[in-house]
Amino acid sequence: MKINLNSGREKSLLRRHPWVFSSAIKSMEEASPASGQTVDLLSSEGDFLARAAYSPTSQIRARVWTFTDEPVDKEFFRKRIRAAIEMRQRSNIESRSDAYRILHGESDGVPGFVVDRYKDMLVLQSTTAGSEFWKETVADLLVEETGIQNIYERSDVDVRELEGLKPITGILRGTVPDSLISITEYNLKFNVDVVHGHKTGFYLDQRANRHRVGELAKDRDVLNCFCYTGGFSIHALANGAKSVLSVDSSADALALLEGNIALNNLPAERHTSLEGDVFQLLRKFRDANRSFDMIILDPPKFAPTAAHAEKASRAYKDINLLAFKLLRHGGILVTFSCSGGVDAALFQKIIASAALDAGTDAAIIEHMSQGSDHPVSLHFPEGAYLKGLICVKG
Ligand code: SAH
């Protein structure tokens, strides 16, 4: 099945960007290809450009599997999976953790597929028509190539709607353990709930940043906002933080956090969990003249796309401004955005404007991003979604 693109719309494909928008399509050989069907993308003159998955409902009408004319079949996906596994081996990820991302969508040449490993369990997320089409094949291959027998599916993300897909969760292969999976990250243990937890269970993308924050936390009074199951809190406590206050709106996440403190034999008397809304609590702390030596802000995605950027910018500025006010002199702000709609340059501007309005000087001492198991293909800059700054208040 062949699709011809409008003249000029082949350019992004020639730069190896994997998305084709509906407006780029000039004509199609068949009126209505099936959801996820493999199609050939041709220029307006009929030159072969790429082989892709067709998505009938999404604005992103096709996502490229390959820029060559190799067949897209089971062996194709085996090659992709092997390459992704080898990339993780090269970066020696297993020396840091037994939980890491094996497949990261477009950046691993498999749009729509995210696969995370939690010890002897894989969690698969399928977000596009194309990944849905090949899901069973990829599940078989994952078992064959990793030797891991258990795969749980967490395809319960809103973006599936755009592809005309309903949320799906459940066992894809093998079994799910009755209890939580205890993973190890830089010698610290975390209980992960792959069935009920956020995303696939754990925010694997923050691994290196959690480690770095641990190194900086010694003897500090730490406020960890949007703490989830305590990633940053556990690293801070383990590295000698004087006190850690962890805030999240999810009682389930905080219960796991408490369990993680016990799991690592950390001094529970130095830790406090607080269930609540960070926006309100930061104001309450300001009004009560509370202060901290280190504040971590790792909020959820405020701007999934650029269309949400303005509203998201206000929310980022709000919490960062309050954080600057609550920090003592020499205090450290560790601040993140995982919003695709806010790029690194805009994020830095927001933080600068927050410092200005808080009436403080601050300097960036480090830039942070997602871990090496969440690679960013040079041809797919959208893959770089996580950005963070470590700032010291002057
Ligand atoms: N830093 C964490 C991941 C944070 S994810 C880690 O390393 O594991 C974002 C968290 O923010 C989620 O746990 C979610 O429950 C929480 N959250 C979302 N909105 C919130 C709000 N307004 N106030 C407090 N917590 C919120």
XYZ file of C-alpha atoms and ligand atoms in Angstrom:
420
model
C 0.000 0.000 0.000
C 1.530 3.295 -1.150
C 1.013 6.872 0.006
C 2.252 9.857 -1.992
C 3.187 13.013 -0.117
C 2.624 16.567 -1.224
C 5.547 18.203 -2.934
C 7.959 19.617 -0.339
C 6.574 17.453 2.470
C 9.272 14.815 1.961
C 11.812 17.123 3.589
C 11.347 16.032 7.198
C 11.554 12.370 6.151
C 14.797 13.053 4.306
C 16.100 14.421 7.625
C 14.896 11.144 9.163
C 12.215 12.636 11.311
C 9.711 9.790 11.766
C 6.333 11.600 11.696
C 4.032 12.336 8.746
C 1.108 14.649 9.407
C -2.248 14.218 7.660
C -1.770 17.508 5.804
C 1.351 16.085 4.102
C -0.601 13.373 2.278
C -1.390 13.918 -1.398
C -2.912 10.604 -2.376
C -3.320 7.048 -1.168
C -3.416 3.829 -3.168
C -6.258 2.506 -1.002
C -8.989 4.695 0.427
C -8.815 3.361 3.958
C -5.820 1.324 5.081
C -6.323 -0.586 8.324
C -5.229 0.885 11.633
C -1.519 0.155 12.068
C -1.078 -1.292 8.588
C 2.397 -0.948 7.076
C 2.499 1.565 4.221
C 5.175 2.843 1.847
C 5.694 6.600 1.883
C 6.638 8.075 -1.490
C 7.496 11.594 -2.577
C 5.121 13.448 -4.885
C 7.286 12.134 -7.756
C 6.949 8.574 -6.527
C 10.418 8.106 -4.967
C 10.548 5.737 -1.988
C 11.075 7.577 1.310
C 10.159 5.286 4.170
C 8.033 2.426 5.441
C 5.601 3.377 8.180
C 2.592 2.474 10.310
C -0.674 4.065 9.216
C -2.865 5.688 11.835
C -6.332 6.571 10.478
C -7.469 8.908 13.267
C -4.340 10.668 14.499
C -3.057 13.974 13.109
C 0.235 12.104 12.934
C -1.061 9.900 10.140
C 2.047 7.731 9.741
C 5.032 6.880 11.917
C 8.160 5.533 10.299
C 9.507 2.075 11.086
C 12.360 2.248 8.593
C 13.895 4.560 6.009
C 15.021 1.617 3.871
C 12.884 -0.813 1.899
C 13.612 -3.726 4.276
C 10.520 -5.800 5.122
C 8.693 -4.825 8.306
C 8.137 -8.210 9.913
C 9.005 -10.146 13.033
C 12.732 -10.204 12.169
C 12.691 -6.444 11.680
C 11.439 -5.952 15.240
C 13.967 -8.492 16.521
C 16.772 -6.341 15.059
C 15.346 -3.214 16.669
C 14.989 -4.894 20.069
C 18.503 -6.329 19.904
C 19.956 -2.935 19.004
C 18.111 -1.316 21.912
C 19.339 -3.951 24.363
C 22.912 -3.559 23.086
C 22.720 0.210 23.518
C 21.795 -0.275 27.191
C 24.631 -2.763 27.613
C 27.107 -0.257 26.172
C 26.054 2.372 28.675
C 26.461 -0.226 31.424
C 23.084 0.572 32.908
C 22.922 -2.671 34.868
C 25.778 -1.531 37.090
C 23.453 1.193 38.353
C 20.074 -0.487 38.483
C 18.076 -3.621 37.749
C 15.206 -1.417 36.568
C 15.613 0.457 33.324
C 13.942 1.270 30.031
C 14.585 -1.226 27.248
C 12.569 0.384 24.470
C 12.007 4.127 24.208
C 9.691 4.691 21.253
C 10.920 6.756 18.322
C 14.427 7.063 19.758
C 14.843 3.286 19.514
C 13.205 3.151 16.091
C 9.961 1.716 17.451
C 7.354 4.508 17.629
C 4.584 3.754 20.090
C 6.479 1.146 22.119
C 7.768 1.777 25.613
C 9.120 -1.185 27.535
C 10.538 -0.954 31.040
C 12.326 -3.721 32.867
C 11.794 -4.217 36.598
C 14.114 -7.114 37.444
C 12.412 -10.204 36.012
C 9.297 -8.375 34.854
C 8.733 -6.264 31.752
C 6.072 -3.584 31.529
C 4.936 -2.684 28.034
C 3.088 0.415 26.940
C 1.630 0.659 23.444
C 0.486 4.135 22.428
C -0.043 4.106 18.660
C -1.958 2.258 15.959
C 1.342 0.836 14.697
C 2.493 -0.477 18.069
C -0.948 -1.984 18.637
C -0.693 -3.805 15.298
C 2.657 -5.374 16.239
C 2.127 -5.732 20.000
C 1.789 -9.523 20.167
C 4.809 -10.024 17.898
C 6.891 -7.668 20.014
C 5.720 -9.380 23.218
C 6.928 -12.746 21.822
C 10.233 -11.190 20.787
C 10.784 -9.577 24.174
C 10.479 -12.984 25.821
C 12.824 -14.528 23.231
C 15.441 -11.773 23.356
C 15.515 -10.978 27.089
C 14.647 -14.392 28.505
C 12.171 -12.625 30.787
C 8.892 -14.554 30.895
C 6.578 -11.990 32.461
C 5.145 -8.999 30.638
C 2.475 -6.722 32.060
C 0.725 -4.209 29.827
C 0.119 -0.633 30.991
C -1.427 0.913 27.895
C -3.592 3.191 30.023
C -2.480 6.559 28.702
C -4.674 9.327 27.288
C -2.727 9.666 24.019
C -4.177 6.351 22.842
C -7.478 8.125 22.340
C -5.951 10.191 19.528
C -5.132 6.914 17.797
C -8.648 5.581 18.253
C -7.482 3.097 20.877
C -9.046 2.261 24.232
C -6.989 1.906 27.415
C -5.766 -1.646 28.062
C -4.022 -3.099 31.109
C -3.316 -6.685 32.052
C -0.982 -9.621 31.721
C 0.528 -10.000 28.225
C 2.822 -12.930 29.009
C 3.532 -15.038 32.104
C 2.322 -13.827 35.482
C 2.397 -10.767 37.717
C 3.833 -11.173 41.218
C 1.281 -10.854 44.058
C 3.544 -8.492 45.920
C 5.479 -5.376 44.993
C 8.676 -5.715 42.967
C 11.712 -4.600 44.924
C 14.220 -2.981 42.551
C 17.684 -1.639 43.314
C 18.937 1.754 42.164
C 22.466 2.822 43.141
C 22.360 0.349 46.068
C 19.038 1.682 47.316
C 15.866 -0.376 47.194
C 12.467 0.734 45.973
C 9.193 -1.145 45.995
C 7.459 -0.750 42.654
C 3.791 -1.378 41.964
C 3.676 -2.072 38.226
C -0.090 -2.622 38.259
C -1.301 0.509 40.081
C 1.723 2.832 40.018
C 2.157 5.855 37.758
C 3.450 5.314 34.212
C 4.862 1.794 34.245
C 5.386 1.931 38.019
C 8.444 4.094 38.603
C 10.014 7.278 37.191
C 13.065 5.564 35.747
C 14.075 8.691 33.808
C 15.141 10.440 37.057
C 17.594 7.756 38.207
C 20.834 9.704 37.673
C 19.300 12.926 38.986
C 18.158 11.209 42.178
C 21.712 9.976 42.683
C 23.118 13.460 42.114
C 20.649 15.031 44.526
C 21.709 12.471 47.124
C 25.295 13.663 46.791
C 24.247 17.259 47.433
C 21.815 16.582 50.292
C 24.178 15.916 53.203
C 23.351 17.933 56.338
C 20.568 19.782 54.569
C 16.935 20.323 55.450
C 15.274 19.034 52.292
C 11.782 19.685 50.947
C 10.859 17.170 48.220
C 7.769 18.346 46.339
C 5.833 15.936 44.093
C 7.775 13.131 45.792
C 5.774 10.129 44.443
C 7.239 7.015 46.161
C 10.179 8.996 47.510
C 12.876 8.639 44.857
C 14.690 11.843 45.797
C 13.792 11.528 49.500
C 15.364 8.086 49.851
C 18.581 9.162 48.121
C 18.736 12.298 50.312
C 18.146 10.381 53.557
C 20.676 7.720 52.609
C 23.275 10.416 52.039
C 22.902 12.129 55.382
C 20.245 14.779 54.888
C 19.420 16.421 58.229
C 15.687 16.224 57.552
C 13.436 15.421 54.602
C 9.859 16.600 54.162
C 8.111 14.794 51.283
C 4.934 16.163 49.741
C 2.562 14.466 47.308
C -1.164 14.506 46.636
C -1.280 10.710 46.369
C -1.757 8.795 49.623
C -0.851 5.535 47.835
C 2.475 6.986 46.699
C 3.251 8.189 50.231
C 2.442 4.746 51.650
C 4.991 3.233 49.273
C 7.482 5.930 50.281
C 7.143 4.984 53.964
C 7.729 1.366 52.988
C 10.828 2.370 51.014
C 12.297 4.108 54.075
C 11.884 0.904 56.071
C 13.191 -1.228 53.192
C 16.481 0.697 53.288
C 16.708 0.923 57.092
C 16.816 4.691 56.897
C 16.238 6.950 59.923
C 12.456 7.426 59.839
C 12.705 10.110 62.554
C 14.363 12.417 60.036
C 11.516 12.072 57.569
C 7.994 13.474 57.359
C 5.362 12.648 54.726
C 2.739 15.235 53.949
C -0.283 14.553 51.771
C -1.487 17.680 50.020
C -1.353 20.065 47.109
C 2.117 21.515 46.540
C 0.738 24.827 45.263
C -1.145 25.370 48.515
C 1.481 23.947 50.838
C 4.270 26.147 49.467
C 2.091 29.178 50.227
C 1.383 27.869 53.701
C 5.108 27.385 54.329
C 5.814 30.912 53.070
C 3.180 32.370 55.380
C 4.622 30.389 58.284
C 8.173 31.602 57.467
C 9.437 28.045 56.968
C 12.799 27.661 55.265
C 14.875 24.856 53.730
C 18.415 24.179 52.467
C 17.284 22.206 49.452
C 13.997 22.126 47.548
C 13.164 19.610 44.830
C 10.344 20.338 42.396
C 9.464 17.449 40.091
C 5.889 18.179 39.038
C 3.767 16.157 36.605
C 3.578 17.164 32.959
C 1.904 20.616 32.932
C 2.235 21.043 29.137
C 1.898 17.862 27.066
C 2.147 19.976 23.888
C 3.215 23.501 22.943
C -0.466 24.536 22.995
C -0.413 24.279 26.800
C 2.886 26.138 27.169
C 1.510 29.443 28.446
C -0.639 28.024 31.221
C 2.132 25.592 32.129
C 4.681 28.424 32.270
C 2.562 30.191 34.881
C 2.358 27.040 36.983
C 6.126 26.419 36.762
C 6.838 30.032 37.636
C 4.484 29.926 40.602
C 6.078 26.958 42.344
C 9.640 28.001 41.510
C 9.077 31.542 42.775
C 7.722 30.197 46.065
C 10.615 27.745 46.297
C 13.189 30.514 45.854
C 11.503 32.387 48.711
C 11.588 29.346 50.999
C 15.264 28.624 50.351
C 17.904 29.806 52.779
C 20.991 31.652 51.553
C 23.183 29.113 49.733
C 20.205 26.792 49.411
C 19.811 24.513 46.413
C 16.829 24.415 44.085
C 16.498 21.249 42.021
C 13.782 21.934 39.506
C 12.379 19.878 36.633
C 9.974 19.980 33.741
C 8.928 16.828 31.903
C 6.616 18.780 29.581
C 7.182 18.227 25.889
C 5.541 21.604 25.290
C 8.160 23.523 27.291
C 11.671 23.274 25.891
C 14.906 23.711 27.820
C 15.368 27.351 26.768
C 11.849 28.333 27.798
C 12.182 26.440 31.060
C 15.367 28.314 31.950
C 13.630 31.630 31.185
C 10.749 30.687 33.475
C 13.146 29.888 36.321
C 15.018 33.168 35.739
C 11.793 35.110 35.914
C 10.778 33.229 39.087
C 14.076 34.214 40.745
C 13.649 37.806 39.631
C 10.161 38.071 41.075
C 11.266 36.332 44.260
C 13.916 39.052 44.579
C 16.812 36.588 44.708
C 19.988 35.980 42.798
C 20.669 32.420 41.787
C 23.083 30.583 39.519
C 22.710 27.367 37.586
C 25.370 24.917 38.630
C 24.128 21.946 36.620
C 21.780 21.017 33.800
C 20.020 17.683 33.980
C 18.117 15.474 31.587
C 16.700 11.979 31.276
C 18.891 8.929 31.864
C 20.855 7.083 29.175
C 18.180 4.381 28.977
C 15.868 7.112 27.620
C 17.992 8.045 24.588
C 17.141 10.908 22.256
C 17.539 10.172 18.562
C 19.296 13.119 16.915
C 16.588 13.015 14.277
C 13.825 13.191 16.878
C 14.528 16.134 19.185
C 10.998 15.782 20.648
C 12.422 12.781 22.499
C 14.254 15.140 24.882
C 11.366 15.822 27.235
C 12.970 15.945 30.680
C 14.994 18.976 31.650
C 16.211 20.023 35.053
C 18.332 22.729 36.627
C 20.278 22.738 39.856
C 20.429 26.334 41.070
C 22.160 27.797 44.083
C 20.504 30.753 45.735
C 22.914 33.665 46.161
N 10.149 12.714 41.781
C 9.381 11.506 41.694
C 8.381 11.536 40.540
C 7.359 12.653 40.607
S 5.970 12.406 39.596
C 10.328 10.325 41.585
O 11.552 10.524 41.458
O 9.865 9.189 41.640
C 4.880 13.653 40.043
C 4.109 13.437 41.343
O 3.341 14.616 41.587
C 3.107 12.304 41.364
O 3.438 11.438 42.417
C 1.731 12.957 41.631
O 0.943 12.206 42.534
C 2.150 14.249 42.258
N 1.243 15.414 42.117
C 0.598 15.836 41.003
N -0.017 17.017 41.238
C 0.249 17.359 42.521
C -0.059 18.469 43.349
N -0.780 19.490 42.869
N 0.393 18.485 44.619
C 1.121 17.455 45.091
N 1.490 16.389 44.353
C 1.053 16.330 43.089
